[in-house]
PDB file of C-alpha atoms in Angstrom:
ATOM      1  CA  MET Q  71      -5.778   2.947  15.588  1.00 82.00           C
ATOM      2  CA  ILE Q  72      -5.240   6.003  13.333  1.00 94.00           C
ATOM      3  CA  LEU Q  73      -5.407   9.377  15.015  1.00 96.00           C
ATOM      4  CA  GLU Q  74      -6.786  12.359  13.105  1.00 95.00           C
ATOM      5  CA  ARG Q  75      -5.911  15.858  14.279  1.00 93.00           C
ATOM      6  CA  ASN Q  76      -6.483  19.109  12.378  1.00 90.00           C
ATOM      7  CA  GLY Q  77      -6.914  17.261   9.088  1.00 91.00           C
ATOM      8  CA  SER Q  78      -3.725  15.236   9.481  1.00 95.00           C
ATOM      9  CA  HIS Q  79      -3.359  11.532  10.210  1.00 97.00           C
ATOM     10  CA  TYR Q  80      -1.059   9.896  12.757  1.00 98.00           C
ATOM     11  CA  THR Q  81      -0.234   6.280  13.534  1.00 98.00           C
ATOM     12  CA  PRO Q  82       0.633   4.969  17.018  1.00 98.00           C
ATOM     13  CA  ASN Q  83       4.416   4.647  17.094  1.00 98.00           C
ATOM     14  CA  LEU Q  84       5.391   0.997  17.493  1.00 97.00           C
ATOM     15  CA  VAL Q  85       8.919   2.120  18.407  1.00 97.00           C
ATOM     16  CA  PRO Q  86       8.448   5.151  20.688  1.00 97.00           C
ATOM     17  CA  GLY Q  87      10.982   7.922  20.330  1.00 96.00           C
ATOM     18  CA  VAL Q  88      12.063   6.846  16.847  1.00 97.00           C
ATOM     19  CA  SER Q  89      11.193   8.836  13.716  1.00 97.00           C
ATOM     20  CA  VAL Q  90      11.586   6.765  10.535  1.00 97.00           C
ATOM     21  CA  TYR Q  91      11.892   9.449   7.844  1.00 95.00           C
ATOM     22  CA  GLY Q  92      11.935  12.696   9.792  1.00 95.00           C
ATOM     23  CA  GLU Q  93       8.185  12.825  10.417  1.00 97.00           C
ATOM     24  CA  ASP Q  94       6.789  14.742  13.394  1.00 97.00           C
ATOM     25  CA  LEU Q  95       6.054  12.874  16.631  1.00 97.00           C
ATOM     26  CA  ILE Q  96       3.217  13.930  18.934  1.00 97.00           C
ATOM     27  CA  VAL Q  97       1.837  12.608  22.209  1.00 97.00           C
ATOM     28  CA  GLU Q  98      -1.904  12.131  22.664  1.00 95.00           C
ATOM     29  CA  GLY Q  99      -3.488  10.438  25.676  1.00 94.00           C
ATOM     30  CA  GLY Q 100      -0.091   9.291  26.927  1.00 96.00           C
ATOM     31  CA  ARG Q 101       0.740   7.582  23.640  1.00 97.00           C
ATOM     32  CA  GLU Q 102       3.194   8.656  20.953  1.00 98.00           C
ATOM     33  CA  TYR Q 103       2.042   9.018  17.354  1.00 98.00           C
ATOM     34  CA  ARG Q 104       3.842   9.576  14.034  1.00 98.00           C
ATOM     35  CA  HIS Q 105       2.593  11.994  11.403  1.00 98.00           C
ATOM     36  CA  TRP Q 106       1.633  10.165   8.202  1.00 98.00           C
ATOM     37  CA  ASP Q 107       2.699  12.548   5.442  1.00 97.00           C
ATOM     38  CA  PRO Q 108       0.425  12.458   2.326  1.00 97.00           C
ATOM     39  CA  ARG Q 109       3.249  13.835   0.190  1.00 95.00           C
ATOM     40  CA  ARG Q 110       5.487  10.924   1.173  1.00 96.00           C
ATOM     41  CA  SER Q 111       2.909   8.134   1.209  1.00 97.00           C
ATOM     42  CA  LYS Q 112       0.110   7.420  -1.268  1.00 96.00           C
ATOM     43  CA  LEU Q 113      -1.950   5.596   1.352  1.00 96.00           C
ATOM     44  CA  ALA Q 114      -1.736   8.682   3.554  1.00 97.00           C
ATOM     45  CA  ALA Q 115      -2.954  10.746   0.598  1.00 97.00           C
ATOM     46  CA  TYR Q 116      -5.820   8.270   0.184  1.00 96.00           C
ATOM     47  CA  LEU Q 117      -6.817   8.812   3.826  1.00 96.00           C
ATOM     48  CA  LYS Q 118      -6.467  12.562   3.396  1.00 95.00           C
ATOM     49  CA  GLU Q 119      -8.981  12.452   0.545  1.00 95.00           C
ATOM     50  CA  GLY Q 120     -11.495  10.569   2.701  1.00 94.00           C
ATOM     51  CA  GLY Q 121     -10.559   6.944   2.103  1.00 94.00           C
ATOM     52  CA  SER Q 122     -10.487   4.243   4.778  1.00 93.00           C
ATOM     53  CA  LEU Q 123      -8.385   1.110   5.253  1.00 94.00           C
ATOM     54  CA  PRO Q 124     -10.276  -2.221   5.472  1.00 92.00           C
ATOM     55  CA  PHE Q 125      -8.046  -3.974   7.997  1.00 93.00           C
ATOM     56  CA  ASP Q 126      -7.234  -3.866  11.700  1.00 93.00           C
ATOM     57  CA  SER Q 127      -4.345  -4.441  14.082  1.00 95.00           C
ATOM     58  CA  LYS Q 128      -4.496  -8.258  13.873  1.00 96.00           C
ATOM     59  CA  ASN Q 129      -4.538  -8.595  10.089  1.00 97.00           C
ATOM     60  CA  SER Q 130      -1.813  -9.605   7.639  1.00 97.00           C
ATOM     61  CA  VAL Q 131      -0.903  -7.432   4.647  1.00 98.00           C
ATOM     62  CA  LEU Q 132       1.071  -8.148   1.483  1.00 98.00           C
ATOM     63  CA  TYR Q 133       2.787  -5.011   0.192  1.00 98.00           C
ATOM     64  CA  LEU Q 134       4.124  -5.101  -3.382  1.00 98.00           C
ATOM     65  CA  GLY Q 135       6.670  -2.417  -4.226  1.00 97.00           C
ATOM     66  CA  ALA Q 136       7.515  -1.625  -0.626  1.00 97.00           C
ATOM     67  CA  GLY Q 137      10.360   0.770  -1.474  1.00 95.00           C
ATOM     68  CA  ASP Q 138      12.498   1.890   1.446  1.00 93.00           C
ATOM     69  CA  GLY Q 139       9.712   1.456   3.975  1.00 96.00           C
ATOM     70  CA  THR Q 140       8.058   4.854   4.457  1.00 97.00           C
ATOM     71  CA  THR Q 141       4.498   3.555   4.091  1.00 98.00           C
ATOM     72  CA  VAL Q 142       5.464   0.118   5.417  1.00 98.00           C
ATOM     73  CA  SER Q 143       6.506   1.702   8.713  1.00 98.00           C
ATOM     74  CA  HIS Q 144       3.053   3.227   9.201  1.00 98.00           C
ATOM     75  CA  LEU Q 145       1.363  -0.063   8.367  1.00 98.00           C
ATOM     76  CA  SER Q 146       3.670  -1.624  10.943  1.00 98.00           C
ATOM     77  CA  ASP Q 147       2.267   0.827  13.505  1.00 98.00           C
ATOM     78  CA  ILE Q 148      -1.315  -0.061  12.582  1.00 98.00           C
ATOM     79  CA  LEU Q 149      -0.758  -3.837  12.370  1.00 97.00           C
ATOM     80  CA  SER Q 150       0.652  -4.052  15.883  1.00 96.00           C
ATOM     81  CA  GLU Q 151      -0.642  -7.628  16.322  1.00 96.00           C
ATOM     82  CA  GLY Q 152      -0.428  -8.580  12.655  1.00 97.00           C
ATOM     83  CA  CYS Q 153       2.305  -8.550  10.047  1.00 97.00           C
ATOM     84  CA  ILE Q 154       3.423  -7.113   6.709  1.00 98.00           C
ATOM     85  CA  PHE Q 155       5.077  -9.099   3.946  1.00 98.00           C
ATOM     86  CA  ALA Q 156       7.026  -6.390   2.116  1.00 98.00           C
ATOM     87  CA  VAL Q 157       8.131  -7.291  -1.418  1.00 98.00           C
ATOM     88  CA  GLU Q 158      10.783  -5.112  -3.057  1.00 98.00           C
ATOM     89  CA  LEU Q 159      12.947  -5.760  -6.124  1.00 97.00           C
ATOM     90  CA  SER Q 160      15.658  -3.083  -5.857  1.00 96.00           C
ATOM     91  CA  PRO Q 161      18.586  -3.947  -3.536  1.00 96.00           C
ATOM     92  CA  LYS Q 162      19.185  -0.428  -2.170  1.00 95.00           C
ATOM     93  CA  PRO Q 163      15.675   0.250  -0.763  1.00 95.00           C
ATOM     94  CA  PHE Q 164      15.540  -3.390   0.311  1.00 97.00           C
ATOM     95  CA  ARG Q 165      18.512  -2.780   2.608  1.00 96.00           C
ATOM     96  CA  ASN Q 166      16.500  -0.004   4.261  1.00 95.00           C
ATOM     97  CA  LEU Q 167      13.594  -2.417   4.668  1.00 96.00           C
ATOM     98  CA  LEU Q 168      15.886  -4.917   6.353  1.00 96.00           C
ATOM     99  CA  SER Q 169      17.130  -2.242   8.743  1.00 96.00           C
ATOM    100  CA  LEU Q 170      13.552  -1.205   9.501  1.00 97.00           C
ATOM    101  CA  SER Q 171      12.526  -4.800  10.204  1.00 97.00           C
ATOM    102  CA  GLU Q 172      15.234  -5.120  12.858  1.00 97.00           C
ATOM    103  CA  LYS Q 173      13.307  -2.685  15.046  1.00 96.00           C
ATOM    104  CA  ARG Q 174       9.836  -3.634  13.826  1.00 98.00           C
ATOM    105  CA  GLU Q 175       9.400  -7.373  14.130  1.00 96.00           C
ATOM    106  CA  ASN Q 176       6.072  -7.439  12.262  1.00 98.00           C
ATOM    107  CA  ILE Q 177       7.795  -6.520   8.967  1.00 98.00           C
ATOM    108  CA  PHE Q 178       8.992  -9.426   6.808  1.00 98.00           C
ATOM    109  CA  PRO Q 179      11.070  -8.096   3.874  1.00 98.00           C
ATOM    110  CA  ILE Q 180      11.160 -10.189   0.692  1.00 98.00           C
ATOM    111  CA  LEU Q 181      13.643  -9.446  -2.106  1.00 98.00           C
ATOM    112  CA  ALA Q 182      11.703 -10.505  -5.202  1.00 98.00           C
ATOM    113  CA  ASP Q 183      10.118  -9.444  -8.476  1.00 98.00           C
ATOM    114  CA  ALA Q 184       6.368  -8.979  -7.947  1.00 98.00           C
ATOM    115  CA  ARG Q 185       5.768 -10.249 -11.484  1.00 97.00           C
ATOM    116  CA  TYR Q 186       6.445 -13.773 -10.236  1.00 98.00           C
ATOM    117  CA  PRO Q 187       4.355 -14.517  -7.121  1.00 98.00           C
ATOM    118  CA  ASP Q 188       5.157 -18.232  -7.383  1.00 97.00           C
ATOM    119  CA  LYS Q 189       8.737 -17.448  -6.426  1.00 97.00           C
ATOM    120  CA  TYR Q 190       7.867 -15.872  -3.053  1.00 98.00           C
ATOM    121  CA  SER Q 191       4.463 -17.340  -2.180  1.00 97.00           C
ATOM    122  CA  SER Q 192       6.122 -19.837   0.171  1.00 97.00           C
ATOM    123  CA  MET Q 193       7.300 -16.895   2.286  1.00 97.00           C
ATOM    124  CA  VAL Q 194       3.835 -15.329   2.516  1.00 97.00           C
ATOM    125  CA  GLN Q 195       1.240 -16.601   4.962  1.00 89.00           C
ATOM    126  CA  ASP Q 196      -2.507 -16.129   4.521  1.00 93.00           C
ATOM    127  CA  ILE Q 197      -3.174 -12.447   3.961  1.00 96.00           C
ATOM    128  CA  ASP Q 198      -6.215 -10.269   4.586  1.00 96.00           C
ATOM    129  CA  PHE Q 199      -5.230  -7.293   2.450  1.00 97.00           C
ATOM    130  CA  MET Q 200      -2.889  -6.613  -0.451  1.00 98.00           C
ATOM    131  CA  TYR Q 201      -1.476  -3.257  -1.485  1.00 98.00           C
ATOM    132  CA  GLN Q 202       0.587  -2.470  -4.557  1.00 97.00           C
ATOM    133  CA  ASP Q 203       2.651   0.601  -5.396  1.00 97.00           C
ATOM    134  CA  ILE Q 204       4.710  -0.259  -8.485  1.00 95.00           C
ATOM    135  CA  ALA Q 205       5.465   2.358 -11.141  1.00 90.00           C
ATOM    136  CA  GLN Q 206       5.715   0.050 -14.163  1.00 91.00           C
ATOM    137  CA  GLN Q 207       3.784  -0.058 -17.426  1.00 91.00           C
ATOM    138  CA  ASP Q 208       2.450  -3.522 -16.539  1.00 94.00           C
ATOM    139  CA  GLN Q 209       1.472  -2.538 -12.984  1.00 94.00           C
ATOM    140  CA  VAL Q 210      -2.163  -3.602 -13.464  1.00 95.00           C
ATOM    141  CA  GLU Q 211      -1.181  -7.037 -14.777  1.00 96.00           C
ATOM    142  CA  ILE Q 212       1.181  -7.491 -11.813  1.00 97.00           C
ATOM    143  CA  PHE Q 213      -1.641  -6.551  -9.443  1.00 97.00           C
ATOM    144  CA  ILE Q 214      -4.133  -8.965 -10.994  1.00 96.00           C
ATOM    145  CA  LYS Q 215      -1.624 -11.832 -11.061  1.00 97.00           C
ATOM    146  CA  ASN Q 216      -0.886 -11.446  -7.334  1.00 97.00           C
ATOM    147  CA  LEU Q 217      -4.513 -10.850  -6.485  1.00 96.00           C
ATOM    148  CA  LEU Q 218      -5.651 -14.076  -8.098  1.00 94.00           C
ATOM    149  CA  HIS Q 219      -2.694 -15.965  -6.622  1.00 96.00           C
ATOM    150  CA  PHE Q 220      -3.075 -14.886  -2.978  1.00 97.00           C
ATOM    151  CA  LYS Q 221      -6.824 -14.134  -2.973  1.00 95.00           C
ATOM    152  CA  PRO Q 222      -7.023 -11.538  -0.166  1.00 96.00           C
ATOM    153  CA  VAL Q 223     -10.459 -10.335   0.908  1.00 90.00           C
ATOM    154  CA  ASN Q 224      -9.646  -6.768  -0.160  1.00 95.00           C
ATOM    155  CA  ALA Q 225      -6.813  -5.066  -1.995  1.00 97.00           C
ATOM    156  CA  ALA Q 226      -5.754  -1.666  -3.271  1.00 97.00           C
ATOM    157  CA  ILE Q 227      -3.493  -0.465  -6.048  1.00 97.00           C
ATOM    158  CA  ALA Q 228      -1.785   2.884  -6.411  1.00 95.00           C
ATOM    159  CA  ILE Q 229      -2.068   3.730 -10.101  1.00 94.00           C
ATOM    160  CA  LYS Q 230       0.688   5.909 -11.561  1.00 92.00           C
ATOM    161  CA  SER Q 231      -0.947   6.889 -14.838  1.00 91.00           C
ATOM    162  CA  ARG Q 232       2.192   8.268 -16.512  1.00 86.00           C
ATOM    163  CA  SER Q 233       3.947   4.918 -16.104  1.00 90.00           C
ATOM    164  CA  ILE Q 234       1.166   3.232 -18.064  1.00 91.00           C
ATOM    165  CA  ASP Q 235       0.745   5.701 -20.951  1.00 89.00           C
ATOM    166  CA  VAL Q 236       2.022   9.281 -21.101  1.00 88.00           C
ATOM    167  CA  THR Q 237      -0.134  10.050 -24.147  1.00 88.00           C
ATOM    168  CA  LYS Q 238      -3.430   9.657 -22.269  1.00 90.00           C
ATOM    169  CA  SER Q 239      -4.909  11.777 -19.493  1.00 92.00           C
ATOM    170  CA  PRO Q 240      -4.744  10.362 -15.955  1.00 88.00           C
ATOM    171  CA  LYS Q 241      -8.567  10.221 -15.785  1.00 92.00           C
ATOM    172  CA  THR Q 242      -8.661   8.122 -18.948  1.00 93.00           C
ATOM    173  CA  ILE Q 243      -6.068   5.739 -17.529  1.00 92.00           C
ATOM    174  CA  PHE Q 244      -7.957   5.406 -14.232  1.00 93.00           C
ATOM    175  CA  LYS Q 245     -11.160   4.593 -16.145  1.00 94.00           C
ATOM    176  CA  GLU Q 246      -9.410   1.996 -18.294  1.00 94.00           C
ATOM    177  CA  VAL Q 247      -7.863   0.338 -15.248  1.00 94.00           C
ATOM    178  CA  LYS Q 248     -11.280   0.022 -13.590  1.00 95.00           C
ATOM    179  CA  GLU Q 249     -12.697  -1.529 -16.770  1.00 95.00           C
ATOM    180  CA  THR Q 250      -9.817  -4.019 -16.892  1.00 95.00           C
ATOM    181  CA  LEU Q 251     -10.411  -5.039 -13.281  1.00 95.00           C
ATOM    182  CA  LYS Q 252     -14.142  -5.501 -13.834  1.00 92.00           C
ATOM    183  CA  GLU Q 253     -13.468  -7.689 -16.871  1.00 92.00           C
ATOM    184  CA  ARG Q 254     -11.532 -10.018 -14.551  1.00 91.00           C
ATOM    185  CA  GLU Q 255     -14.466 -10.339 -12.124  1.00 88.00           C
ATOM    186  CA  ILE Q 256     -12.854  -7.918  -9.684  1.00 93.00           C
ATOM    187  CA  GLU Q 257     -15.266  -5.570  -7.922  1.00 95.00           C
ATOM    188  CA  VAL Q 258     -14.140  -1.945  -7.694  1.00 95.00           C
ATOM    189  CA  LEU Q 259     -15.256  -0.536  -4.337  1.00 95.00           C
ATOM    190  CA  ASN Q 260     -13.699   2.895  -4.462  1.00 93.00           C
ATOM    191  CA  THR Q 261     -11.528   5.062  -6.677  1.00 95.00           C
ATOM    192  CA  MET Q 262      -9.749   8.038  -5.122  1.00 95.00           C
ATOM    193  CA  ASP Q 263      -7.838  10.571  -7.184  1.00 95.00           C
ATOM    194  CA  ILE Q 264      -4.886  11.612  -5.006  1.00 95.00           C
ATOM    195  CA  SER Q 265      -3.245  13.920  -7.553  1.00 94.00           C
ATOM    196  CA  ARG Q 266      -3.438  16.815  -5.106  1.00 94.00           C
ATOM    197  CA  TRP Q 267      -0.747  15.057  -3.077  1.00 95.00           C
ATOM    198  CA  GLN Q 268       0.785  12.592  -5.540  1.00 92.00           C
ATOM    199  CA  LYS Q 269       0.757  13.863  -9.129  1.00 92.00           C
ATOM    200  CA  ASP Q 270      -1.222  11.775 -11.660  1.00 92.00           C
ATOM    201  CA  HIS Q 271      -2.012   9.059  -9.113  1.00 94.00           C
ATOM    202  CA  ALA Q 272      -5.170   7.338  -7.900  1.00 95.00           C
ATOM    203  CA  ILE Q 273      -5.876   4.602  -5.383  1.00 97.00           C
ATOM    204  CA  ILE Q 274      -8.350   1.917  -6.407  1.00 97.00           C
ATOM    205  CA  LEU Q 275      -9.828  -0.286  -3.661  1.00 97.00           C
ATOM    206  CA  ILE Q 276     -11.227  -3.638  -4.794  1.00 96.00           C
ATOM    207  CA  LYS Q 277     -12.861  -6.834  -3.624  1.00 94.00           C
ATOM    208  CA  LEU Q 278     -12.679 -10.187  -5.359  1.00 84.00           C
ATOM    209  CA  LYS Q 279     -16.202 -11.184  -6.368  1.00 73.00           C
ATOM    210  CA  THR Q 280     -15.256 -14.807  -5.779  1.00 56.00           C
ATOM    211  CA  MET Q 281     -14.773 -13.962  -2.085  1.00 44.00           C
ATOM    212  CA  GLU Q 282     -18.401 -12.942  -1.590  1.00 41.00           C
ATOM    213  CA  GLY Q 283     -20.649 -15.199   0.437  1.00 40.00           C
TER     214      GLY Q 283
END
């Protein structure tokens, strides 16, 4: 599913011959792959630091804060038999998402504010995994609200510490976020500091305790 070569990660190109954001294309075993750049994608940085993604090609993913589709495009490669519901609030990057979805039919762009899951839940089918990358002060509250609404088996949040509180160190913010999640009966599986690739960021992987058993 994800190819690793010389410390770099590559995803099987769902649209052969097409580079989405100028990334390198390579051929391995007769199949074309796209380089997943850890300086352009926080999930790629998470993989680079030793993380793993708890979903496969047939799963469905909800992506909050999808931006212009850099990371979404790689998830599209991985979820070749699944789909991605990509929520984005800003019109300009959303137009890029729409353009991307014309070539990648497993991407379903949704123009909406992630603070209000009730307003777009009718457009989202059952999901297996949720990922959030929103640089807002209330990013943790947004994550929890969507998590409890959609109840995926697993989820991950990209924490941008400086968006939460510039007066505290990133490590302090990461610790406080984990404590907040645990208080809401959310099990923290893994915390990965990705500041080497994405300044003052960490990825936190979780599991809803209510999903156990």
